[in-house]
Backbone as JSON, one array per atom type, in Angstrom:
{
  "sequence": "MRPLLTGLFLLSTVLPAAAETLPMPEGLVALNSAPGEALLMQSEANADYFDLAIHFTNQVHPAFCGPASIAMVLNALEVPRPASDMTLGLGLFDQENVFTPATEAVKPRAVIERAGLTLDELAGMFQAHSVSAEAVHAEDSALDDFRQTAIDSIEDGESFLLVNYLRSAIGQEKGGHISPLAAYDEDTDSFLILDVTRYKYPPVWVGAAALFDAMNTPDSDNDGRSRGYLVVSRQ",
  "N": [[-9.6, 14.3, 14.58], [-6.14, 13.97, 13.82], [-3.22, 16.14, 14.21], [-1.7, 17.31, 11.18], [0.62, 18.42, 10.13], [3.24, 17.45, 10.7], [3.21, 14.87, 9.51], [2.71, 15.57, 6.83], [5.03, 16.97, 6.22], [6.99, 14.99, 6.53], [6.36, 13.13, 4.47], [6.57, 14.77, 2.26], [9.26, 15.09, 1.98], [10.17, 12.91, 0.6], [8.87, 12.73, -1.76], [8.9, 13.12, -5.3], [9.15, 15.94, -7.55], [6.16, 16.89, -9.29], [6.51, 17.01, -12.03], [8.31, 15.07, -12.62], [7.1, 12.65, -12.65], [4.77, 10.3, -14.16], [2.06, 11.45, -16.3], [-0.83, 12.6, -14.54], [-3.71, 10.69, -14.35], [-7.1, 11.45, -15.34], [-9.48, 12.02, -12.84], [-8.02, 11.11, -10.69], [-6.26, 12.34, -7.83], [-3.32, 13.87, -7.02], [-1.35, 13.51, -4.08], [0.7, 15.31, -3.56], [-0.21, 17.89, -4.33], [-2.12, 20.93, -4.3], [-4.98, 20.44, -4.08], [-4.82, 17.73, -3.28], [-3.45, 17.81, -0.81], [-5.31, 19.29, 0.6], [-7.43, 17.49, 0.73], [-6.34, 15.57, 2.44], [-6.09, 17.09, 4.77], [-8.77, 17.51, 5.39], [-9.78, 15.02, 5.71], [-11.68, 12.34, 7.12], [-10.78, 9.94, 8.16], [-7.59, 9.13, 8.95], [-5.53, 8.1, 10.48], [-3.67, 6.03, 9.96], [-2.02, 7.17, 8.11], [0.08, 8.6, 9.34], [1.72, 6.7, 10.67], [2.5, 5.18, 8.5], [3.68, 7.08, 6.8], [6.14, 7.85, 7.92], [7.62, 5.66, 7.36], [7.61, 5.45, 4.68], [8.45, 4.15, 1.52], [10.27, 3.51, -1.51], [9.84, 1.23, -4.15], [12.49, -0.95, -5.1], [12.86, -2.48, -7.28], [11.33, -3.38, -10.36], [9.32, -5.31, -9.91], [8.8, -5.27, -7.24], [6.71, -4.13, -5.73], [5.18, -5.44, -3.86], [7.11, -6.51, -1.86], [8.16, -3.96, -1.04], [5.88, -2.74, 0.05], [5.36, -4.56, 2.08], [7.61, -4.17, 3.75], [7.17, -1.49, 4.57], [4.74, -1.76, 6.04], [5.34, -3.69, 8.02], [7.26, -2.27, 9.46], [5.67, -0.11, 10.31], [3.94, -1.47, 11.97], [5.64, -2.03, 13.98], [6.99, -4.44, 14.22], [9.4, -6.69, 15.54], [12.66, -6.08, 14.34], [15.17, -7.27, 12.12], [18.77, -6.77, 11.83], [20.22, -4.9, 9.12], [22.23, -4.29, 6.3], [21.23, -2.57, 4.39], [19.71, -0.68, 5.71], [21.59, 0.53, 7.28], [22.16, -0.91, 9.59], [20.18, -0.25, 11.44], [18.02, -1.66, 12.21], [15.59, -1.77, 10.77], [12.93, -2.96, 8.68], [13.46, -3.76, 5.27], [13.78, -3.93, 1.68], [15.47, -6.02, 1.38], [15.89, -7.53, 3.79], [13.3, -8.39, 4.23], [13.04, -10.73, 2.99], [13.27, -14.05, 3.86], [14.15, -17.4, 5.01], [11.62, -18.44, 5.58], [9.87, -16.87, 4.01], [10.8, -17.54, 1.53], [9.79, -20.07, 1.25], [7.17, -19.49, 0.75], [7.13, -17.99, -1.67], [9.79, -17.93, -3.81], [12.36, -15.44, -3.83], [13.61, -15.02, -6.32], [11.63, -15.75, -8.11], [9.65, -13.92, -7.51], [10.89, -11.63, -8.46], [10.5, -11.95, -11.14], [7.76, -12.24, -11.49], [6.27, -10.94, -9.53], [3.84, -10.64, -6.83], [0.87, -12.41, -5.96], [-2.37, -11.73, -4.46], [-2.92, -13.68, -2.47], [-0.39, -14.76, -2.11], [0.93, -12.52, -1.13], [-0.32, -12.31, 1.36], [0.66, -14.68, 2.48], [3.39, -14.06, 2.62], [3.43, -12.04, 4.59], [2.45, -13.56, 6.75], [4.55, -15.26, 7.08], [6.22, -13.7, 8.5], [5.18, -13.81, 10.96], [2.84, -12.32, 11.48], [-0.64, -11.4, 11.46], [-2.6, -11.84, 8.59], [-5.2, -11.18, 6.55], [-6.64, -12.04, 3.63], [-8.85, -10.72, 1.21], [-10.64, -11.41, -1.54], [-11.82, -9.35, -4.14], [-13.95, -10.29, -5.65], [-15.31, -11.79, -3.85], [-16.36, -10.02, -2.15], [-17.85, -6.77, -1.51], [-18.49, -3.38, -2.55], [-19.41, -1.71, -0.4], [-18.71, -3.25, 1.84], [-15.92, -3.38, 1.56], [-15.27, -0.63, 1.75], [-16.06, 0.01, 4.43], [-14.5, -1.79, 5.91], [-11.95, -0.89, 5.22], [-11.96, 1.78, 6.21], [-12.3, 1.28, 8.96], [-9.92, -0.12, 9.48], [-7.97, 1.81, 8.88], [-8.37, 3.58, 10.97], [-8.17, 2.14, 13.38], [-5.76, 1.83, 14.76], [-4.4, -0.52, 15.02], [-4.16, -2.14, 12.8], [-3.34, -2.48, 9.27], [-4.25, -1.75, 5.89], [-3.82, -3.14, 2.74], [-3.95, -2.76, -0.79], [-4.52, -4.61, -3.75], [-4.48, -4.09, -7.0], [-5.53, -3.36, -10.41], [-3.68, -1.3, -12.34], [-4.32, -0.04, -14.83], [-7.06, 0.07, -14.75], [-7.72, 2.29, -13.28], [-6.79, 4.24, -14.85], [-4.05, 4.52, -14.86], [-0.7, 3.59, -15.9], [-0.78, 0.45, -16.98], [-0.71, -3.01, -15.7], [-0.71, -5.08, -12.66], [-0.74, -3.99, -9.23], [0.5, -3.21, -5.92], [-0.08, -1.58, -2.88], [-0.19, 0.27, 0.26], [-3.17, 1.58, 1.9], [-3.87, 4.85, 3.23], [-5.57, 6.89, 4.11], [-8.94, 8.23, 4.29], [-11.44, 10.12, 2.7], [-14.54, 11.34, 3.34], [-16.32, 13.15, 2.06], [-15.64, 13.13, -0.66], [-15.64, 10.48, -1.05], [-13.26, 8.93, -1.25], [-10.08, 7.22, -1.28], [-6.72, 7.39, -0.03], [-3.97, 6.23, -1.66], [-0.84, 5.11, -0.81], [1.36, 5.06, -2.92], [3.97, 2.91, -3.8], [5.65, 3.14, -5.95], [7.04, 5.68, -6.49], [8.54, 6.87, -8.44], [7.04, 6.67, -10.66], [4.32, 7.4, -10.11], [2.95, 9.75, -7.79], [1.71, 9.37, -4.36], [-1.81, 8.88, -4.45], [-5.2, 10.11, -4.47], [-8.09, 8.22, -4.88], [-11.31, 7.37, -6.07], [-13.56, 5.42, -4.07], [-15.28, 3.54, -5.32], [-14.1, 3.28, -7.86], [-11.62, 2.27, -7.16], [-12.36, -0.15, -5.96], [-13.44, -1.46, -8.19], [-11.12, -1.7, -9.67], [-9.74, -3.52, -8.16], [-11.39, -5.66, -8.44], [-10.7, -7.37, -10.6], [-9.47, -9.9, -12.81], [-6.65, -11.84, -11.87], [-4.15, -13.07, -13.66], [-2.05, -14.59, -12.77], [-3.02, -15.96, -10.67], [-4.75, -18.09, -11.15], [-6.86, -16.81, -12.39], [-8.42, -15.72, -10.37], [-9.83, -12.93, -8.64], [-8.15, -9.82, -7.91], [-7.68, -7.96, -4.82], [-8.01, -7.05, -1.36], [-6.06, -6.68, 1.67], [-5.85, -7.2, 5.09], [-3.74, -6.43, 7.67], [-2.25, -7.23, 10.77], [-0.72, -7.17, 14.08], [-0.15, -10.3, 15.7]],
  "CA": [[-8.56, 14.21, 13.54], [-4.84, 14.26, 14.37], [-2.49, 17.18, 13.48], [-1.16, 16.76, 9.95], [1.8, 19.1, 9.61], [4.41, 16.6, 10.76], [3.09, 13.84, 8.49], [2.86, 16.18, 5.51], [6.44, 17.28, 6.02], [7.74, 13.76, 6.36], [6.15, 12.55, 3.16], [7.03, 15.69, 1.23], [10.71, 14.97, 1.8], [10.52, 11.77, -0.25], [8.11, 12.78, -3.0], [9.52, 13.9, -6.36], [8.31, 16.97, -8.16], [5.14, 16.29, -10.14], [6.97, 16.94, -13.41], [9.18, 13.92, -12.81], [6.3, 11.44, -12.68], [3.9, 10.17, -15.32], [0.88, 12.34, -16.22], [-1.87, 12.15, -13.63], [-4.96, 10.4, -15.06], [-8.3, 12.14, -14.92], [-10.21, 11.35, -11.77], [-7.13, 10.89, -9.57], [-5.71, 13.57, -7.28], [-2.01, 13.64, -6.42], [-1.2, 14.03, -2.73], [1.59, 16.48, -3.58], [-0.87, 18.99, -5.03], [-2.95, 21.68, -3.35], [-6.21, 19.69, -3.77], [-4.5, 16.51, -2.56], [-3.16, 18.16, 0.58], [-6.57, 19.71, 1.22], [-8.19, 16.28, 1.04], [-5.78, 14.97, 3.64], [-6.42, 17.95, 5.91], [-10.19, 17.4, 5.74], [-10.19, 13.61, 5.73], [-12.26, 11.86, 8.38], [-9.98, 8.8, 8.63], [-6.23, 9.33, 8.47], [-4.57, 7.71, 11.49], [-2.58, 5.2, 9.41], [-1.11, 8.0, 7.31], [1.24, 9.01, 10.1], [2.61, 5.56, 10.9], [3.06, 4.76, 7.21], [4.47, 8.14, 6.17], [7.52, 7.86, 8.41], [8.3, 4.49, 6.79], [7.34, 5.44, 3.24], [9.61, 3.69, 0.78], [10.11, 3.33, -2.95], [10.29, -0.1, -4.54], [13.82, -0.89, -5.71], [12.83, -3.4, -8.41], [10.01, -3.24, -11.0], [8.34, -6.27, -9.41], [8.87, -5.29, -5.77], [5.68, -3.36, -5.02], [4.81, -6.24, -2.7], [8.13, -6.4, -0.81], [8.24, -2.59, -0.51], [4.71, -2.55, 0.91], [5.56, -5.4, 3.27], [8.57, -3.49, 4.62], [6.5, -0.34, 5.16], [3.73, -2.14, 7.01], [6.01, -4.33, 9.16], [7.85, -1.19, 10.26], [4.58, 0.63, 10.93], [3.42, -2.33, 13.03], [6.72, -2.16, 14.96], [7.41, -5.83, 14.35], [10.84, -6.75, 15.81], [13.34, -5.99, 13.06], [16.56, -7.73, 12.06], [19.74, -5.81, 11.31], [20.37, -4.96, 7.67], [23.16, -3.31, 5.72], [20.48, -1.62, 3.58], [19.26, 0.4, 6.59], [22.72, 0.93, 8.12], [22.12, -1.62, 10.86], [19.27, 0.41, 12.37], [16.95, -2.56, 12.61], [14.35, -1.56, 10.05], [12.68, -3.84, 7.55], [13.68, -3.16, 3.97], [13.5, -4.86, 0.58], [16.41, -7.13, 1.45], [15.67, -8.43, 4.92], [11.95, -8.99, 4.26], [13.19, -12.1, 2.46], [13.8, -14.98, 4.85], [13.83, -18.78, 4.62], [10.16, -18.67, 5.66], [9.21, -16.27, 2.84], [11.21, -18.31, 0.35], [8.88, -21.2, 1.15], [5.93, -18.98, 0.18], [7.48, -17.74, -3.06], [11.19, -17.53, -3.83], [12.66, -14.08, -4.29], [13.93, -15.03, -7.75], [10.38, -15.83, -8.84], [8.99, -12.62, -7.31], [11.54, -10.67, -9.36], [9.97, -12.14, -12.5], [6.3, -12.28, -11.58], [5.59, -10.23, -8.46], [3.07, -11.4, -5.85], [-0.59, -12.37, -5.98], [-2.94, -11.35, -3.17], [-2.74, -14.76, -1.49], [1.04, -14.85, -1.81], [1.23, -11.39, -0.26], [-0.74, -12.72, 2.71], [1.61, -15.67, 2.95], [4.66, -13.39, 2.96], [3.24, -11.43, 5.9], [2.31, -14.61, 7.75], [5.9, -15.79, 7.31], [6.83, -12.81, 9.49], [4.42, -14.02, 12.2], [1.76, -11.37, 11.7], [-1.91, -11.84, 10.91], [-2.9, -11.25, 7.28], [-6.46, -11.72, 6.02], [-6.86, -11.64, 2.24], [-10.24, -10.72, 0.75], [-10.75, -11.19, -2.98], [-12.93, -8.44, -4.43], [-15.09, -11.05, -6.16], [-16.01, -12.35, -2.7], [-16.71, -8.91, -1.29], [-18.7, -5.75, -2.14], [-17.95, -2.05, -2.32], [-19.72, -1.21, 0.94], [-17.91, -4.02, 2.79], [-14.55, -2.92, 1.44], [-15.16, 0.73, 2.28], [-16.13, 0.02, 5.88], [-13.32, -2.48, 6.42], [-10.79, -0.02, 5.04], [-12.06, 2.9, 7.16], [-12.04, 0.74, 10.3], [-8.5, -0.45, 9.59], [-7.2, 3.06, 8.9], [-8.57, 4.3, 12.23], [-8.16, 1.34, 14.6], [-4.48, 1.87, 15.45], [-3.91, -1.88, 15.23], [-4.0, -2.87, 11.55], [-3.13, -1.72, 8.04], [-4.91, -2.39, 4.76], [-3.14, -3.02, 1.46], [-4.8, -3.06, -1.94], [-3.91, -5.24, -4.92], [-5.4, -3.6, -8.03], [-5.03, -3.22, -11.78], [-3.42, 0.12, -12.57], [-5.01, 0.49, -16.01], [-8.48, 0.26, -14.44], [-7.91, 3.65, -12.75], [-6.2, 5.16, -15.8], [-2.6, 4.55, -14.79], [-0.05, 2.72, -16.88], [-0.84, -1.01, -16.98], [-0.19, -3.94, -14.71], [-1.17, -5.18, -11.29], [0.08, -3.21, -8.3], [0.21, -3.36, -4.5], [0.35, -0.48, -2.02], [-1.09, 0.46, 1.4], [-4.06, 2.73, 2.02], [-3.45, 5.67, 4.36], [-6.58, 7.85, 4.57], [-10.23, 8.21, 3.6], [-12.2, 11.36, 2.73], [-15.95, 10.99, 3.16], [-17.0, 14.05, 1.13], [-15.37, 12.69, -2.04], [-15.65, 9.01, -1.04], [-12.0, 8.53, -1.89], [-9.0, 6.72, -0.44], [-5.35, 7.76, -0.37], [-3.04, 5.11, -1.86], [0.57, 5.49, -0.7], [1.97, 4.3, -4.01], [5.39, 2.68, -3.54], [6.45, 3.44, -7.14], [6.93, 7.13, -6.59], [9.18, 7.34, -9.67], [6.0, 6.66, -11.69], [3.19, 8.19, -9.64], [2.94, 10.08, -6.36], [0.5, 8.89, -3.7], [-2.98, 9.47, -5.1], [-6.56, 9.89, -4.01], [-8.9, 7.56, -5.89], [-12.65, 7.07, -5.6], [-13.71, 4.08, -3.52], [-15.88, 2.65, -6.31], [-13.11, 3.02, -8.91], [-10.6, 1.4, -6.59], [-12.92, -1.5, -5.81], [-13.52, -2.06, -9.53], [-9.75, -2.03, -10.09], [-9.39, -4.75, -7.44], [-12.27, -6.73, -8.91], [-10.19, -7.73, -11.92], [-8.8, -11.2, -12.7], [-5.19, -11.9, -11.81], [-3.8, -14.25, -14.45], [-1.08, -15.39, -12.03], [-3.71, -16.6, -9.55], [-5.82, -18.9, -11.73], [-7.97, -15.96, -12.77], [-9.12, -15.15, -9.23], [-9.7, -11.48, -8.63], [-7.32, -9.14, -6.93], [-8.47, -7.61, -3.65], [-7.35, -6.29, -0.3], [-5.42, -7.47, 2.72], [-5.8, -6.54, 6.4], [-2.58, -6.97, 8.38], [-2.15, -6.77, 12.16], [0.11, -8.0, 14.96], [-0.9, -11.42, 16.29]],
  "C": [[-7.23, 14.66, 14.11], [-4.17, 15.38, 13.58], [-1.76, 16.58, 12.3], [0.17, 17.34, 9.52], [3.03, 18.21, 9.61], [4.36, 15.54, 9.67], [3.28, 14.39, 7.1], [4.31, 16.48, 5.22], [7.23, 16.02, 5.74], [7.58, 13.2, 4.96], [6.64, 13.46, 2.05], [8.51, 15.57, 1.0], [11.09, 13.83, 0.87], [9.75, 11.76, -1.56], [8.84, 13.6, -4.05], [8.6, 15.01, -6.82], [7.36, 16.31, -9.13], [5.62, 16.11, -11.56], [7.81, 15.7, -13.68], [8.4, 12.6, -12.89], [5.46, 11.41, -13.95], [2.69, 11.1, -15.18], [-0.19, 11.75, -15.33], [-3.17, 11.9, -14.39], [-6.13, 11.21, -14.51], [-9.02, 11.33, -13.85], [-9.36, 11.02, -10.56], [-6.56, 12.23, -9.12], [-4.4, 13.26, -6.57], [-1.95, 14.24, -5.02], [-0.35, 15.3, -2.73], [1.06, 17.56, -4.53], [-1.74, 19.7, -4.01], [-4.26, 20.95, -3.06], [-5.94, 18.41, -2.97], [-4.19, 16.75, -1.1], [-4.45, 18.58, 1.3], [-7.42, 18.5, 1.59], [-7.66, 15.6, 2.3], [-6.14, 15.78, 4.88], [-7.87, 17.77, 6.35], [-10.65, 15.97, 5.93], [-10.67, 13.19, 7.12], [-11.46, 10.71, 8.98], [-8.58, 8.94, 8.08], [-5.15, 8.85, 9.44], [-3.4, 6.91, 10.92], [-1.6, 6.01, 8.59], [0.18, 8.28, 8.05], [2.23, 7.87, 10.29], [3.24, 5.08, 9.6], [3.99, 5.81, 6.62], [5.92, 8.13, 6.64], [8.31, 6.66, 7.91], [8.07, 4.37, 5.29], [8.6, 5.07, 2.47], [9.26, 3.5, -0.68], [10.6, 1.94, -3.34], [11.57, -0.01, -5.36], [13.93, -1.79, -6.94], [11.45, -3.28, -9.04], [8.93, -4.17, -10.46], [8.22, -6.27, -7.9], [7.84, -4.39, -5.09], [5.23, -4.11, -3.77], [5.84, -6.17, -1.59], [8.26, -5.0, -0.21], [7.08, -2.32, 0.44], [4.83, -3.36, 2.19], [6.5, -4.71, 4.24], [7.92, -2.31, 5.32], [5.57, -0.75, 6.29], [4.35, -2.84, 8.22], [6.65, -3.28, 10.05], [6.77, -0.4, 10.99], [3.96, -0.15, 12.09], [4.42, -2.51, 14.18], [7.01, -3.62, 15.27], [8.91, -5.83, 14.63], [11.63, -6.92, 14.52], [14.76, -6.54, 13.13], [17.47, -6.61, 11.58], [19.86, -5.98, 9.8], [21.35, -3.9, 7.21], [22.41, -2.23, 4.96], [19.97, -0.44, 4.41], [20.32, 0.7, 7.65], [22.69, 0.29, 9.51], [21.15, -1.05, 11.88], [18.08, -0.46, 12.76], [15.61, -2.27, 12.0], [14.17, -2.64, 8.98], [12.89, -3.07, 6.26], [13.46, -4.24, 2.92], [14.59, -5.91, 0.39], [16.02, -8.08, 2.58], [14.21, -8.87, 5.1], [11.99, -10.42, 3.72], [13.91, -12.96, 3.49], [13.57, -16.4, 4.35], [12.33, -19.06, 4.64], [9.44, -18.05, 4.46], [9.6, -16.99, 1.57], [10.3, -19.51, 0.14], [7.52, -20.77, 0.59], [6.11, -18.74, -1.31], [8.92, -17.24, -3.11], [11.4, -16.12, -4.39], [12.9, -14.05, -5.79], [12.67, -15.08, -8.6], [9.6, -14.52, -8.7], [9.59, -11.58, -8.25], [11.03, -10.77, -10.79], [8.46, -11.9, -12.56], [5.56, -11.51, -10.49], [4.83, -11.17, -7.53], [1.57, -11.29, -6.14], [-1.08, -11.96, -4.59], [-2.69, -12.43, -2.12], [-1.27, -14.95, -1.14], [1.49, -13.7, -0.92], [0.85, -11.71, 1.18], [0.25, -13.72, 3.29], [2.95, -15.07, 3.35], [4.55, -12.71, 4.33], [3.19, -12.5, 6.99], [3.66, -15.25, 8.05], [6.68, -14.92, 8.28], [6.02, -12.8, 10.79], [3.46, -12.88, 12.52], [0.5, -11.91, 11.04], [-2.17, -11.11, 9.59], [-4.12, -11.94, 6.69], [-6.69, -11.17, 4.62], [-8.34, -11.75, 1.9], [-10.22, -10.44, -0.75], [-11.98, -10.34, -3.27], [-14.15, -9.19, -4.93], [-15.9, -11.69, -5.04], [-16.5, -11.26, -1.76], [-17.68, -7.98, -2.03], [-18.13, -4.39, -1.77], [-18.19, -1.57, -0.9], [-18.89, -1.94, 2.01], [-16.46, -3.56, 2.77], [-14.38, -1.55, 2.08], [-15.13, 0.73, 3.8], [-14.92, -0.67, 6.5], [-12.09, -1.59, 6.33], [-10.8, 1.14, 6.03], [-11.73, 2.41, 8.57], [-10.56, 0.46, 10.49], [-7.65, 0.81, 9.69], [-7.26, 3.72, 10.28], [-8.32, 3.48, 13.48], [-6.85, 1.34, 15.36], [-3.84, 0.51, 15.64], [-3.62, -2.62, 13.93], [-3.76, -1.91, 10.4], [-3.77, -2.49, 6.9], [-4.13, -2.09, 3.49], [-4.1, -3.4, 0.35], [-3.95, -3.63, -3.08], [-4.88, -4.97, -6.08], [-4.73, -3.52, -9.39], [-4.9, -1.73, -12.09], [-4.26, 0.69, -13.72], [-6.48, 0.75, -15.74], [-8.75, 1.62, -13.81], [-7.17, 4.66, -13.63], [-4.69, 5.27, -15.76], [-2.01, 3.55, -15.78], [0.01, 1.29, -16.39], [-0.45, -1.72, -15.7], [-0.86, -3.94, -13.35], [-0.22, -4.44, -10.36], [-0.41, -3.44, -6.88], [0.73, -2.14, -3.77], [-0.61, -0.38, -0.84], [-2.03, 1.64, 1.21], [-3.71, 3.5, 3.29], [-4.53, 6.59, 4.91], [-7.85, 7.69, 3.75], [-10.91, 9.55, 3.79], [-13.65, 11.06, 2.4], [-16.63, 11.85, 2.1], [-16.82, 13.62, -0.32], [-15.41, 11.17, -2.18], [-14.4, 8.48, -1.72], [-10.96, 8.11, -0.85], [-7.66, 7.23, -0.95], [-4.5, 6.5, -0.46], [-1.62, 5.65, -1.73], [1.37, 4.64, -1.68], [3.47, 4.17, -3.8], [6.26, 2.81, -4.8], [6.42, 4.94, -7.39], [7.69, 7.7, -7.78], [8.19, 7.32, -10.84], [4.85, 7.59, -11.31], [3.39, 8.56, -8.18], [1.78, 9.36, -5.69], [-0.72, 9.61, -4.26], [-4.26, 9.17, -4.34], [-7.37, 9.3, -5.17], [-10.26, 7.23, -5.29], [-12.79, 5.63, -5.13], [-14.27, 3.11, -4.55], [-14.88, 2.3, -7.41], [-12.04, 2.08, -8.39], [-11.12, -0.03, -6.44], [-13.01, -2.19, -7.17], [-12.14, -2.47, -10.02], [-9.22, -3.26, -9.37], [-10.19, -5.93, -7.96], [-11.96, -7.07, -10.36], [-9.43, -9.04, -11.81], [-7.29, -11.07, -12.72], [-4.77, -13.2, -12.5], [-2.8, -15.15, -13.73], [-1.71, -16.12, -10.85], [-4.93, -17.35, -10.04], [-7.06, -18.08, -12.04], [-8.79, -15.41, -11.63], [-8.9, -13.64, -9.22], [-8.62, -11.03, -7.67], [-8.19, -8.75, -5.75], [-7.69, -6.82, -2.64], [-6.94, -7.2, 0.83], [-5.37, -6.66, 3.99], [-4.71, -7.22, 7.22], [-2.52, -6.39, 9.78], [-1.18, -7.67, 12.93], [-0.75, -9.13, 15.53], [-1.01, -11.25, 17.79]]
}
């Protein structure tokens, strides 16, 4: 297990106080709490936490959980970055320059602002940036398969896994959501979601079974196909 102090400090600088977010549902554990930090310290798989934490970002639009997650993961993958006024010309991906003519062909930004992204559209957006993105609908998978795939991705140093799930299924306030996974704790069989809507919820630990069930829900914007997970890596 890698040292955690640097990663904990980095993420703590961007997390709001717990009182500023919505009440934490029963069964979830906030990262910015003593139990949440303890889970990270004891977690068996946490390599992706470090690469994601330094690029942790908050979505700037209610429907931009997908674009925010895309920016985080592209930066963590060290994909060559264009200049952007939003990041002071430092060459980082952000929620402006993730949109390109190629992504517009997948789903126009104006439509994403109204309807967000489905799992397959999220994969298409990544592929438009010339990275590999494999979408797995929960209805075509199983809990054990998801768990192992997620653990392998978190630890392999080459890929990142994003989840597309229904918030209300884990007790949070409504709607579909997208965010990356950053760690796994075997003792509690739980994953750390680096939630990109930190003005609503901090990153949270959620049980693997509960998370899988939240992904195995129909997405009305995708002809009723289930939500699921996405493994992204450099080609």
